Amino acid sequence: MSGLRLALRAPLEARLDCSGLAPAALSALSDDAVCRLQLLCGTRRTALGELFAVARGASAALVLSGDPRLDGVGAGLAAGEILVEGAIGAGGGRGMAGGRLVVRGDAGDDLASGMAGGRIEVSGAAGARLGGPVPGARAGMRGGVVKIGGGAGDRLGARLKGGLVLVGGDAGAQAAEGMIAGTIALAGGPGPRAGRGMKRGTLLLGRAPQALGPGFASAGAGDFVMLLLIARRVPEIAALFGGGLTGRAERLVGDRAAGGAGEMLVLS
């Protein structure tokens, strides 16, 4: 099965909803049928062929040329691979259940919102609310892996319920707000009010958070065998922190206002 390459004919002048572009569904269509597909661009429906030049690719992946106005790329993806050569807009990987989304650029807000499975890799930075809930949902991301090469915006992992998030830089304010479960590994440090309302889950931090909230307290520094096990079982986490974990960290526990079962481990 051959994949498709969709190359933008010109930079987008309005936001484009790409949530219906799935590799398996598109590869089963003729080129003419693909070109006739209607996409919501701004406030009107536009034929895909007016926006993209369509060609068959050597691999099974769906390849898109990037644009920061490409919204919903990989939304609902259950299988297959989408490769974006450049940036994407908001809602990338929303509700993903499987497959792989690779972005060779930055990603906008709400990346991986409601994600249940699969893998997202972004070489650049990500916007606000990465891994958070979709509108109307009580919990955010609950499975899968998200790997960000750069930093992330505000409310990273808000109400995260599962999965693994790896961030190669700093995060904005209110990281892990209302976090329920899962793991966030942050090579840098989070901004102010990190962990507000955090119930459970773990943050691995390369640097202590700014202005730690009153619901957290230090349990002191120590040696954690768990960190050495993580380094062996999840090499990507070890690589995020320079290739290895010593097992030494300061443990911050909270939020006491939400039960106090969450933890931040500031690595040393």
Short mmCIF file of C-alpha atoms in Angstrom, two decimals:
data_model
loop_
_atom_site.label_atom_id
_atom_site.label_comp_id
_atom_site.label_asym_id
_atom_site.label_seq_id
_atom_site.Cartn_x
_atom_site.Cartn_y
_atom_site.Cartn_z
CA MET A 1 0.00 0.00 0.00
CA SER A 2 1.52 3.31 -1.09
CA GLY A 3 1.06 6.48 0.87
CA LEU A 4 0.33 10.00 -0.26
CA ARG A 5 2.34 13.20 -0.32
CA LEU A 6 0.28 16.37 -0.01
CA ALA A 7 2.28 19.50 -0.81
CA LEU A 8 0.66 22.87 -0.17
CA ARG A 9 0.36 24.92 -3.34
CA ALA A 10 0.76 28.16 -1.36
CA PRO A 11 0.90 29.26 2.29
CA LEU A 12 -2.55 29.04 3.87
CA GLU A 13 -4.55 32.24 4.27
CA ALA A 14 -7.04 30.69 6.73
CA ARG A 15 -7.07 27.86 9.22
CA LEU A 16 -7.53 24.43 7.65
CA ASP A 17 -9.24 21.53 9.44
CA CYS A 18 -7.14 18.42 8.68
CA SER A 19 -8.88 16.12 11.16
CA GLY A 20 -10.34 13.94 8.39
CA LEU A 21 -7.00 13.11 6.76
CA ALA A 22 -6.11 9.55 7.76
CA PRO A 23 -3.39 7.53 5.96
CA ALA A 24 -5.36 4.32 5.42
CA ALA A 25 -8.51 6.04 4.20
CA LEU A 26 -6.66 8.30 1.75
CA SER A 27 -4.43 5.58 0.32
CA ALA A 28 -7.52 3.55 -0.61
CA LEU A 29 -8.86 6.37 -2.80
CA SER A 30 -7.89 7.30 -6.33
CA ASP A 31 -5.94 10.51 -6.81
CA ASP A 32 -9.00 12.16 -8.33
CA ALA A 33 -11.15 11.16 -5.34
CA VAL A 34 -8.53 12.55 -2.95
CA CYS A 35 -8.47 15.85 -4.83
CA ARG A 36 -12.26 16.13 -4.61
CA LEU A 37 -12.36 15.74 -0.82
CA GLN A 38 -13.85 18.78 0.86
CA LEU A 39 -11.93 20.41 3.72
CA LEU A 40 -13.06 23.27 5.93
CA CYS A 41 -10.72 26.19 5.24
CA GLY A 42 -11.71 29.22 7.25
CA THR A 43 -15.49 29.43 6.88
CA ARG A 44 -15.90 27.60 3.58
CA ARG A 45 -15.47 24.13 2.14
CA THR A 46 -12.61 23.79 -0.33
CA ALA A 47 -11.53 20.86 -2.49
CA LEU A 48 -8.31 19.31 -1.25
CA GLY A 49 -6.84 19.53 -4.75
CA GLU A 50 -7.14 23.33 -4.71
CA LEU A 51 -4.91 23.49 -1.65
CA PHE A 52 -2.50 20.59 -2.16
CA ALA A 53 -0.61 18.97 -5.00
CA VAL A 54 -1.19 15.23 -4.64
CA ALA A 55 1.43 12.57 -5.37
CA ARG A 56 1.99 8.95 -4.42
CA GLY A 57 4.81 8.28 -1.96
CA ALA A 58 7.26 5.40 -1.67
CA SER A 59 6.21 4.58 1.90
CA ALA A 60 2.80 3.98 3.47
CA ALA A 61 3.00 7.23 5.45
CA LEU A 62 0.88 10.28 4.74
CA VAL A 63 3.32 13.15 4.19
CA LEU A 64 2.16 16.76 4.54
CA SER A 65 4.03 20.00 3.98
CA GLY A 66 3.75 22.01 7.18
CA ASP A 67 1.97 25.26 7.94
CA PRO A 68 1.06 26.73 11.37
CA ARG A 69 -2.57 26.93 10.19
CA LEU A 70 -2.91 23.16 9.71
CA ASP A 71 -5.27 22.28 12.59
CA GLY A 72 -6.29 18.81 13.78
CA VAL A 73 -3.48 16.92 12.02
CA GLY A 74 -3.64 13.31 13.21
CA ALA A 75 -6.87 13.83 15.16
CA GLY A 76 -8.46 10.46 15.87
CA LEU A 77 -5.56 8.57 14.29
CA ALA A 78 -5.83 4.85 15.09
CA ALA A 79 -3.13 3.34 12.85
CA GLY A 80 -0.54 4.33 10.30
CA GLU A 81 1.88 7.24 10.20
CA ILE A 82 1.58 10.93 9.40
CA LEU A 83 4.76 12.89 8.73
CA VAL A 84 4.62 16.69 8.62
CA GLU A 85 7.54 18.51 7.05
CA GLY A 86 7.20 21.73 9.02
CA ALA A 87 4.90 23.20 11.67
CA ILE A 88 1.29 22.36 12.49
CA GLY A 89 -1.46 24.34 14.17
CA ALA A 90 -3.78 23.51 17.05
CA GLY A 91 -5.26 20.16 18.05
CA GLY A 92 -2.63 17.88 16.56
CA GLY A 93 -3.14 14.24 17.58
CA ARG A 94 -6.40 15.04 19.36
CA GLY A 95 -8.02 11.79 20.53
CA MET A 96 -5.34 9.60 18.95
CA ALA A 97 -5.74 5.89 19.72
CA GLY A 98 -2.76 4.50 17.82
CA GLY A 99 -0.32 5.13 15.01
CA ARG A 100 2.40 7.75 14.82
CA LEU A 101 2.44 11.48 14.19
CA VAL A 102 5.83 13.05 13.44
CA VAL A 103 6.17 16.84 13.16
CA ARG A 104 9.42 18.31 11.89
CA GLY A 105 8.71 21.74 13.33
CA ASP A 106 6.60 23.34 16.06
CA ALA A 107 3.12 22.30 17.18
CA GLY A 108 0.33 24.62 18.28
CA ASP A 109 -1.97 24.50 21.30
CA ASP A 110 -3.85 21.42 22.52
CA LEU A 111 -1.46 18.84 21.10
CA ALA A 112 -2.42 15.28 22.16
CA SER A 113 -5.58 16.42 23.93
CA GLY A 114 -7.60 13.37 24.96
CA MET A 115 -4.95 11.04 23.51
CA ALA A 116 -5.44 7.35 24.37
CA GLY A 117 -2.60 5.63 22.50
CA GLY A 118 -0.01 5.94 19.78
CA ARG A 119 3.04 8.17 19.58
CA ILE A 120 3.64 11.83 18.76
CA GLU A 121 7.09 13.27 18.06
CA VAL A 122 7.65 17.01 17.61
CA SER A 123 11.15 18.26 16.81
CA GLY A 124 10.38 21.84 17.86
CA ALA A 125 8.28 23.37 20.64
CA ALA A 126 4.64 22.79 21.61
CA GLY A 127 1.96 25.27 22.63
CA ALA A 128 -0.35 25.39 25.63
CA ARG A 129 -2.39 22.57 27.16
CA LEU A 130 -0.35 19.69 25.76
CA GLY A 131 -2.02 16.42 26.80
CA GLY A 132 -5.01 18.19 28.33
CA PRO A 133 -8.69 17.27 28.06
CA VAL A 134 -10.85 17.84 25.01
CA PRO A 135 -13.71 20.31 25.59
CA GLY A 136 -16.28 18.86 27.97
CA ALA A 137 -14.04 16.02 29.21
CA ARG A 138 -13.00 15.62 32.83
CA ALA A 139 -9.61 14.03 32.11
CA GLY A 140 -6.86 14.61 29.60
CA MET A 141 -4.43 12.28 27.87
CA ARG A 142 -4.71 8.72 29.21
CA GLY A 143 -2.22 6.72 27.14
CA GLY A 144 0.50 6.85 24.52
CA VAL A 145 3.80 8.71 24.29
CA VAL A 146 4.46 12.35 23.36
CA LYS A 147 8.03 13.52 22.76
CA ILE A 148 8.81 17.24 22.35
CA GLY A 149 12.27 18.40 21.28
CA GLY A 150 11.88 21.94 22.62
CA GLY A 151 9.76 23.49 25.34
CA ALA A 152 6.02 23.52 26.03
CA GLY A 153 3.53 26.24 26.88
CA ASP A 154 1.24 26.78 29.85
CA ARG A 155 -0.77 23.99 31.50
CA LEU A 156 1.38 21.15 30.25
CA GLY A 157 -0.32 17.86 31.17
CA ALA A 158 -3.40 19.46 32.72
CA ARG A 159 -5.59 16.67 34.13
CA LEU A 160 -3.29 14.07 32.59
CA LYS A 161 -4.60 10.58 33.38
CA GLY A 162 -1.93 8.34 31.84
CA GLY A 163 0.82 7.95 29.29
CA LEU A 164 4.28 9.47 29.06
CA VAL A 165 5.18 13.03 28.07
CA LEU A 166 8.82 13.94 27.36
CA VAL A 167 9.76 17.62 26.97
CA GLY A 168 13.28 18.68 26.03
CA GLY A 169 13.06 22.25 27.37
CA ASP A 170 11.10 24.32 29.87
CA ALA A 171 7.34 24.48 30.42
CA GLY A 172 5.08 27.43 31.13
CA ALA A 173 2.85 28.11 34.11
CA GLN A 174 0.56 25.59 35.81
CA ALA A 175 2.21 22.41 34.51
CA ALA A 176 0.46 19.24 35.71
CA GLU A 177 -2.57 21.21 36.90
CA GLY A 178 -5.10 18.71 38.27
CA MET A 179 -2.92 15.78 37.13
CA ILE A 180 -4.56 12.41 37.88
CA ALA A 181 -1.89 9.89 36.83
CA GLY A 182 0.91 9.31 34.31
CA THR A 183 4.45 10.64 33.96
CA ILE A 184 5.84 13.93 32.69
CA ALA A 185 9.61 14.20 32.19
CA LEU A 186 10.82 17.78 31.75
CA ALA A 187 14.48 18.39 30.94
CA GLY A 188 14.18 21.98 32.10
CA GLY A 189 11.81 23.30 34.73
CA PRO A 190 8.15 24.32 34.96
CA GLY A 191 6.90 27.87 35.45
CA PRO A 192 4.93 29.12 38.45
CA ARG A 193 2.02 27.24 40.06
CA ALA A 194 3.20 23.82 38.86
CA GLY A 195 1.15 20.91 40.20
CA ARG A 196 -1.80 23.00 41.36
CA GLY A 197 -4.60 20.55 42.25
CA MET A 198 -2.38 17.57 41.41
CA LYS A 199 -3.89 14.30 42.68
CA ARG A 200 -1.37 11.65 41.63
CA GLY A 201 1.29 11.10 39.00
CA THR A 202 4.98 11.93 38.70
CA LEU A 203 6.97 14.86 37.31
CA LEU A 204 10.65 14.27 36.65
CA LEU A 205 12.36 17.66 36.52
CA GLY A 206 15.78 18.83 35.48
CA ARG A 207 15.29 22.00 37.50
CA ALA A 208 13.15 22.95 40.49
CA PRO A 209 9.82 24.65 39.69
CA GLN A 210 9.34 28.39 40.03
CA ALA A 211 7.27 29.58 42.99
CA LEU A 212 6.13 26.20 44.28
CA GLY A 213 2.55 26.40 45.54
CA PRO A 214 1.57 26.11 49.24
CA GLY A 215 0.07 22.66 48.66
CA PHE A 216 3.53 21.13 48.15
CA ALA A 217 6.26 20.32 50.63
CA SER A 218 9.73 18.91 50.31
CA ALA A 219 10.25 15.37 51.56
CA GLY A 220 14.00 15.87 51.29
CA ALA A 221 16.67 14.59 48.96
CA GLY A 222 17.52 10.93 48.65
CA ASP A 223 18.49 8.04 46.43
CA PHE A 224 15.61 6.48 44.53
CA VAL A 225 16.07 2.97 43.12
CA MET A 226 12.97 3.62 41.04
CA LEU A 227 14.89 6.16 38.96
CA LEU A 228 17.58 3.64 38.11
CA LEU A 229 14.91 1.16 37.04
CA ILE A 230 13.27 3.82 34.89
CA ALA A 231 16.62 4.58 33.23
CA ARG A 232 16.96 0.93 32.20
CA ARG A 233 13.36 0.30 31.19
CA VAL A 234 12.67 3.62 29.43
CA PRO A 235 15.92 4.73 27.76
CA GLU A 236 14.19 7.81 26.31
CA ILE A 237 13.77 9.23 29.79
CA ALA A 238 17.43 8.66 30.60
CA ALA A 239 18.44 10.27 27.28
CA LEU A 240 16.30 13.32 28.06
CA PHE A 241 18.46 13.99 31.12
CA GLY A 242 21.82 13.55 29.42
CA GLY A 243 22.02 9.79 29.00
CA GLY A 244 21.59 8.53 32.53
CA LEU A 245 19.93 8.98 35.90
CA THR A 246 21.96 8.82 39.09
CA GLY A 247 18.95 7.98 41.22
CA ARG A 248 19.51 11.11 43.33
CA ALA A 249 16.65 13.59 43.57
CA GLU A 250 14.72 15.91 45.84
CA ARG A 251 11.12 14.76 46.30
CA LEU A 252 8.31 17.31 46.47
CA VAL A 253 4.89 15.95 47.42
CA GLY A 254 1.41 17.45 46.94
CA ASP A 255 -0.97 18.97 46.20
CA ARG A 256 -2.21 18.51 49.81
CA ALA A 257 -5.43 20.31 48.90
CA ALA A 258 -6.16 17.46 46.45
CA GLY A 259 -5.01 14.53 48.60
CA GLY A 260 -1.26 15.04 48.37
CA ALA A 261 -0.40 11.85 46.44
CA GLY A 262 1.43 13.53 43.55
CA GLU A 263 5.18 13.91 43.38
CA MET A 264 7.86 15.99 41.68
CA LEU A 265 11.36 14.57 41.58
CA VAL A 266 14.00 17.25 40.97
CA LEU A 267 16.97 15.32 39.61
CA SER A 268 20.53 15.98 40.68
#
